[in-house]
CSV table of N, CA and C in Angstrom, one decimal:
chain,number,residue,atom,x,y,z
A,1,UNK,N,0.8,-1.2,0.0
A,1,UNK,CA,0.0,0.0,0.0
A,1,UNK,C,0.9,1.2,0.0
A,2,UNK,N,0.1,2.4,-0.4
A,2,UNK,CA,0.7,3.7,-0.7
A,2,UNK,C,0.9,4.3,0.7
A,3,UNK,N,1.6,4.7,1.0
A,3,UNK,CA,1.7,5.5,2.6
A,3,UNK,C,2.1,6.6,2.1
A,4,UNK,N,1.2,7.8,2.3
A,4,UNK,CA,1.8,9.8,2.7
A,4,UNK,C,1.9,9.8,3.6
A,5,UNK,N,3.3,10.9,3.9
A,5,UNK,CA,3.1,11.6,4.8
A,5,UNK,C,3.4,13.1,4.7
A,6,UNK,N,2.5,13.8,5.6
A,6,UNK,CA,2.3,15.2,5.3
A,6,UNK,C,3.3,15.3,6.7
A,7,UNK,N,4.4,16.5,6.2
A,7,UNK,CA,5.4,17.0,6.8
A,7,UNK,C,4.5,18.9,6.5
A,8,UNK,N,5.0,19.1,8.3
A,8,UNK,CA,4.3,20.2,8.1
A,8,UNK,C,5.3,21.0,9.1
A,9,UNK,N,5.6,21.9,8.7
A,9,UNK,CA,6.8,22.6,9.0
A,9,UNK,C,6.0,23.9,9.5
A,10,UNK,N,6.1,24.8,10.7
A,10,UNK,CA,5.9,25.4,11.2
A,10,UNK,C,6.8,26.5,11.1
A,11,UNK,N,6.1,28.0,10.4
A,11,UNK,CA,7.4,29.1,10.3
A,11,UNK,C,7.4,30.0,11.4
A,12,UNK,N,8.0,30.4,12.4
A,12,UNK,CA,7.7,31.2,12.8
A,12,UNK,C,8.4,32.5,12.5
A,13,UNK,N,8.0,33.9,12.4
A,13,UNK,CA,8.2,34.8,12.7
A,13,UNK,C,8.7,36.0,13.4
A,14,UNK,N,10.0,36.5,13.0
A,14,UNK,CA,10.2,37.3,14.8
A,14,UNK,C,9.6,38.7,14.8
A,15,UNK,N,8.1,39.4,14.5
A,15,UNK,CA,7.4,39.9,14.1
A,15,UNK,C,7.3,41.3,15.2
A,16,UNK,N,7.8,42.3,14.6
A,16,UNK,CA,8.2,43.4,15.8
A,16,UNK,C,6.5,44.0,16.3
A,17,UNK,N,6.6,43.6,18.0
A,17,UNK,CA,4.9,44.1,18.6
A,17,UNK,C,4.8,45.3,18.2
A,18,UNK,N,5.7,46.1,17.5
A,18,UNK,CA,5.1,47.5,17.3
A,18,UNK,C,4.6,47.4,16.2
A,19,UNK,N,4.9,46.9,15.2
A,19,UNK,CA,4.1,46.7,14.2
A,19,UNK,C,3.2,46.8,14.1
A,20,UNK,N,1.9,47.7,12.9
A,20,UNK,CA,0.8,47.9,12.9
A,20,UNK,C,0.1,46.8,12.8
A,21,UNK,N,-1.1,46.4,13.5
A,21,UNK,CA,-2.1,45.4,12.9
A,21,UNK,C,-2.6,45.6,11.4
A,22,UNK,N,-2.8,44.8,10.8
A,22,UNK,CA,-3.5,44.8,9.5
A,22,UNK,C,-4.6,45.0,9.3
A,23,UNK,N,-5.1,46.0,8.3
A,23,UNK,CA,-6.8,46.5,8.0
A,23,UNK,C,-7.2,44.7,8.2
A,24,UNK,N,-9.1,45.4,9.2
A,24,UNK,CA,-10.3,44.4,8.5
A,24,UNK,C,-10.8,44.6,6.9
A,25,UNK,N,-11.1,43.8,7.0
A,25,UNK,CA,-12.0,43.6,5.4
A,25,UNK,C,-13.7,43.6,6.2
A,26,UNK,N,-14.5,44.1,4.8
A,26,UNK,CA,-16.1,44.9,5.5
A,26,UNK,C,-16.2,43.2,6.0
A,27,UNK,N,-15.8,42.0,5.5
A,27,UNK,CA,-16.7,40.8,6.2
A,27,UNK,C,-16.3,40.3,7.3
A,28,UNK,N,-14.9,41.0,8.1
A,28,UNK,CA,-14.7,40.4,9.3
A,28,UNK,C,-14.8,41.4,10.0
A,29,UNK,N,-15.5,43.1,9.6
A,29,UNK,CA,-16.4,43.5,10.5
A,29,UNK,C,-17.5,43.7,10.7
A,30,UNK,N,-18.6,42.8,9.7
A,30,UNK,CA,-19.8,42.3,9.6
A,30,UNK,C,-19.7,41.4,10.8
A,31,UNK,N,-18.5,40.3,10.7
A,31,UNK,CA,-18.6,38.9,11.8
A,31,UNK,C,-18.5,39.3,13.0
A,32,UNK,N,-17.6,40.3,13.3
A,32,UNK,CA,-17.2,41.1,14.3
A,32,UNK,C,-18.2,41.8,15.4
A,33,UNK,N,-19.5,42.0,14.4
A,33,UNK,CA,-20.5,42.8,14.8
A,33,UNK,C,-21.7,41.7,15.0
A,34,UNK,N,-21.4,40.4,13.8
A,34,UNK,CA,-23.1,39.6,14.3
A,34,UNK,C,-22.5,38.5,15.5
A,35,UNK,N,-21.3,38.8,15.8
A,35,UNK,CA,-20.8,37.1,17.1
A,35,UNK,C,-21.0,38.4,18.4
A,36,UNK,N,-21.0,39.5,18.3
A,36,UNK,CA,-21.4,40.9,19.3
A,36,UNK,C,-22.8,40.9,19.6
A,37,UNK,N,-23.6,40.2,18.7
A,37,UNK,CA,-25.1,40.3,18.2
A,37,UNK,C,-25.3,39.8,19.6
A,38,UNK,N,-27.2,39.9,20.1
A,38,UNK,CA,-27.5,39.0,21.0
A,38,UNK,C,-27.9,37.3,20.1
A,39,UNK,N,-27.9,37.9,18.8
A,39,UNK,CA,-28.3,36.4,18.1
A,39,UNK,C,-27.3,35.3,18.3
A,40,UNK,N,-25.8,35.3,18.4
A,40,UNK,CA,-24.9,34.7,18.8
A,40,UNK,C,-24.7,34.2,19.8
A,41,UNK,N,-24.6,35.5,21.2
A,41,UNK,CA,-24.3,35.7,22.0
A,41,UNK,C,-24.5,34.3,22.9
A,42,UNK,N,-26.3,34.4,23.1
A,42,UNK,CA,-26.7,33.4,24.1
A,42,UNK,C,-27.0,32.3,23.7
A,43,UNK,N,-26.8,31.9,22.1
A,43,UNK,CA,-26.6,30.8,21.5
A,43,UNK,C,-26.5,29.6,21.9
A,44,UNK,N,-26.8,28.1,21.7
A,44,UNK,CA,-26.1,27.2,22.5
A,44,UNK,C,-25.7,26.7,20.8
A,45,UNK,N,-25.4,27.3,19.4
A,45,UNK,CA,-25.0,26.9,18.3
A,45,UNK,C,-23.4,26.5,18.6
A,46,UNK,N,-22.9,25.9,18.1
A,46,UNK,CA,-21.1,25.6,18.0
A,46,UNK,C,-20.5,26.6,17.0
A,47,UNK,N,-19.4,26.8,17.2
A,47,UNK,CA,-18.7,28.6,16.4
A,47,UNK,C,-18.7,27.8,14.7
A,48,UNK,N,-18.6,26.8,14.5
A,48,UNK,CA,-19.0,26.4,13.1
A,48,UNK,C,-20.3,26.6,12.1
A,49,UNK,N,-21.1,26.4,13.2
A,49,UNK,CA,-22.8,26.5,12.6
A,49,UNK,C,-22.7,27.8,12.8
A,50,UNK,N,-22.8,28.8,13.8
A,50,UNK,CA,-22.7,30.4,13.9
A,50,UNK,C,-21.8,30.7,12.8
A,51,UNK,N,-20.6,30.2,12.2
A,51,UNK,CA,-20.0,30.8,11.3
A,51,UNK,C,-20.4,30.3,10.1
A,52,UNK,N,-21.5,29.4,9.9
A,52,UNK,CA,-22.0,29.0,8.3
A,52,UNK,C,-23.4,30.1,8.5
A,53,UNK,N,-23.9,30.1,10.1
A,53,UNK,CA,-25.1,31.2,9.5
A,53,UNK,C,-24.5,32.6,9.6
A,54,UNK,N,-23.8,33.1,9.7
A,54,UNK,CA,-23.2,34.5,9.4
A,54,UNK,C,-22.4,34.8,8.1
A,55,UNK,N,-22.0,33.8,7.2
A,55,UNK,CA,-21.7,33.6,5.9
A,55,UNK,C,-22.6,33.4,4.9
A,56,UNK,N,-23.5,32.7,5.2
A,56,UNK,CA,-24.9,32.8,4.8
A,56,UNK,C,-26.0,34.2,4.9
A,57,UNK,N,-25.7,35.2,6.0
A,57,UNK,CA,-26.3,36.5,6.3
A,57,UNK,C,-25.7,37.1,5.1
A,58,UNK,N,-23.9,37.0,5.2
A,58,UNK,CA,-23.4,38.0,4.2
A,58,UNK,C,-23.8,37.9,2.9
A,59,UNK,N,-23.8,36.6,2.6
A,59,UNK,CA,-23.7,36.2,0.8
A,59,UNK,C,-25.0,36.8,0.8
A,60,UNK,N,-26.5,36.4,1.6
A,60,UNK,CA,-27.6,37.5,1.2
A,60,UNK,C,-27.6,38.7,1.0
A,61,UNK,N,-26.6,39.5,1.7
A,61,UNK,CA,-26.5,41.0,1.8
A,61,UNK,C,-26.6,41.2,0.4
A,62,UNK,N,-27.2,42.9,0.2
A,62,UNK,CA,-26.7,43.3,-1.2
A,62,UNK,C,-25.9,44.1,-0.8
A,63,UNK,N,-25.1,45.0,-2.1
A,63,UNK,CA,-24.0,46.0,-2.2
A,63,UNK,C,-24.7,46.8,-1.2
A,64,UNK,N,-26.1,47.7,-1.3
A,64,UNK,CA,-26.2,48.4,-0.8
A,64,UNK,C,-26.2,48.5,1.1
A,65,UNK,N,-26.7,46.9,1.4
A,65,UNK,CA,-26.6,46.6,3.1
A,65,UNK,C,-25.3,46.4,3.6
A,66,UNK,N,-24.3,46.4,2.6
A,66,UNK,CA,-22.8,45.9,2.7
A,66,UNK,C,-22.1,47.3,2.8
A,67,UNK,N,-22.8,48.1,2.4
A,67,UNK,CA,-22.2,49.7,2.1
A,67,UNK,C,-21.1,50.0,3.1
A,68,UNK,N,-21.9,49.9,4.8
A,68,UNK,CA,-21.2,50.3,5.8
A,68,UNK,C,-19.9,49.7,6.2
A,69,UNK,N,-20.5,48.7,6.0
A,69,UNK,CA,-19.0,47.4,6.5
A,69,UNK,C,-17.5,47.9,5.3
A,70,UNK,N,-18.0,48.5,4.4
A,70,UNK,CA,-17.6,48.3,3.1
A,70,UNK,C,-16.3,49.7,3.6
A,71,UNK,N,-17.8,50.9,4.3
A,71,UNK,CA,-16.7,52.1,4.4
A,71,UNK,C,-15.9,51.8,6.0
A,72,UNK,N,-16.4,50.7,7.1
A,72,UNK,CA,-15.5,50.8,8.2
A,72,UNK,C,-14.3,49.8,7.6
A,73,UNK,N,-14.2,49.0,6.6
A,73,UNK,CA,-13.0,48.7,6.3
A,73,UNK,C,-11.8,49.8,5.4
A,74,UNK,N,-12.3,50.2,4.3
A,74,UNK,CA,-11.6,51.6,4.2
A,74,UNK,C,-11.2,52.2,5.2
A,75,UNK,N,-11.5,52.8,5.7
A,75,UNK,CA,-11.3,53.6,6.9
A,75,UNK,C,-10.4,53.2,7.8
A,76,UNK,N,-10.4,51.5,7.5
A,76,UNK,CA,-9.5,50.9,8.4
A,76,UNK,C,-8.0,50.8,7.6
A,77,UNK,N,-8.1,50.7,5.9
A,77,UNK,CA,-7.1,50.2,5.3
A,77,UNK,C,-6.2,51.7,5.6
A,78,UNK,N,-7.0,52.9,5.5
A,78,UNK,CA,-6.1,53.9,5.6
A,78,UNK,C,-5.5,54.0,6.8
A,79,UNK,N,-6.3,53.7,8.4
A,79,UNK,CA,-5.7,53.8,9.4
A,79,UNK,C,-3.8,53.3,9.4
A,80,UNK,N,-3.9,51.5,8.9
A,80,UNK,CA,-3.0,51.0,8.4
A,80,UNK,C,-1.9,51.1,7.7
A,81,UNK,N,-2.6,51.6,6.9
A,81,UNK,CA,-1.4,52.5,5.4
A,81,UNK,C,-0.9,53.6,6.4
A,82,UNK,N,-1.2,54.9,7.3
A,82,UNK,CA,-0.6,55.7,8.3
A,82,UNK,C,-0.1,54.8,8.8
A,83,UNK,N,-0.5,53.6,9.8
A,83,UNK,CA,0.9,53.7,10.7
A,83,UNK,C,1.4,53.2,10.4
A,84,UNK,N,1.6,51.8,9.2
A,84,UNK,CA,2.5,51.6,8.6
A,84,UNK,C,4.0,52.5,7.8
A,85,UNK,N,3.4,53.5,7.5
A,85,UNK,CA,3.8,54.7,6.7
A,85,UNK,C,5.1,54.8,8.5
A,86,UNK,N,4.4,55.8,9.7
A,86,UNK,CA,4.9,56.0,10.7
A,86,UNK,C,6.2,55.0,10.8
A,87,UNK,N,5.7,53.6,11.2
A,87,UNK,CA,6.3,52.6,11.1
A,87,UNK,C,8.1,52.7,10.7
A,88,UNK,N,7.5,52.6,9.5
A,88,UNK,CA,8.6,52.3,8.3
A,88,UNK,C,9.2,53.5,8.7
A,89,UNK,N,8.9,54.6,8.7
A,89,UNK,CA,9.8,55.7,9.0
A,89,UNK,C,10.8,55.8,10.3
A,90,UNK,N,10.1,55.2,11.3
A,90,UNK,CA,10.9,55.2,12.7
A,90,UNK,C,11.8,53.8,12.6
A,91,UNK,N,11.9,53.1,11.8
A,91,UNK,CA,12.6,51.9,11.3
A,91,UNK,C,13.8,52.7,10.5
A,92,UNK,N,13.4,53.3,9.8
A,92,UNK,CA,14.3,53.4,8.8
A,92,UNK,C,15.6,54.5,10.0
A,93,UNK,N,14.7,55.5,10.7
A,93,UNK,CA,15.6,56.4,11.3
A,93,UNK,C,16.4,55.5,12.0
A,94,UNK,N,15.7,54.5,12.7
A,94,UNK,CA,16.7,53.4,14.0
A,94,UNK,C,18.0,52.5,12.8
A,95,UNK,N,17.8,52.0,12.0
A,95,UNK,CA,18.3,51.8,10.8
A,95,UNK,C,19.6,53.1,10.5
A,96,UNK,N,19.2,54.1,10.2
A,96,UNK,CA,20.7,55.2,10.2
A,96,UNK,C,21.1,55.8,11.2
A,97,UNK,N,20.8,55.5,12.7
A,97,UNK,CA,21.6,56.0,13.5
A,97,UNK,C,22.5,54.9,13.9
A,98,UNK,N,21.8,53.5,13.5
A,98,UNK,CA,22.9,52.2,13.7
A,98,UNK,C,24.4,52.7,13.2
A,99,UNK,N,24.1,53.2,11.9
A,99,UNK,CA,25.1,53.0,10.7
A,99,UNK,C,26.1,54.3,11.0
A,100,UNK,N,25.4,55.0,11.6
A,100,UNK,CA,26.1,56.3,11.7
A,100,UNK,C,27.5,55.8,13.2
């Protein structure tokens, strides 16, 4: 008989805490807001079945019910892109006073 085996290599990262968090997208602040819901909340559902009916809420949404999720992710991408921007800049200065 055929035997696999899945080798699964684990990368870690040495990932500086200052670093900015990365923008939401409008659907993980749709989820963000229906697991906040009381529909969730007092649930006795398992986070699988709550996360097929909250995937299922979205895909119903139209563009227009999606609008808002749509502008708190913007709003998030730009927060991101600032401190990222900050970021990189206070790196780069720590970077030339090394060198200096």
């Amino acid at each position: 008989s055929l035997r696999c085996f899945l080798l699964v290599v684990i990368v870690t990262t040495n990932k500086d805490p200052q670093a900015p968090k990365n923008a939401l997208s409008a659907y993980s602040f749709f989820v963000t807001q229906q697991r906040a819901g009381k529909s969730t909340k007092n649930s006795k559902l398992s986070f699988r079945e709550t996360a097929l009916i909250i995937g299922q809420k979205w895909r119903s949404m139209n563009d227009k019910e999606k609008q808002p999720y749509f502008k708190l992710a913007e709003r998030d991408r730009k927060r991101y892109q600032r401190e990222k921007d900050a970021y990189l800049r206070t790196c780069e200065e720590i970077r030339t006073d090394k060198l200096i």
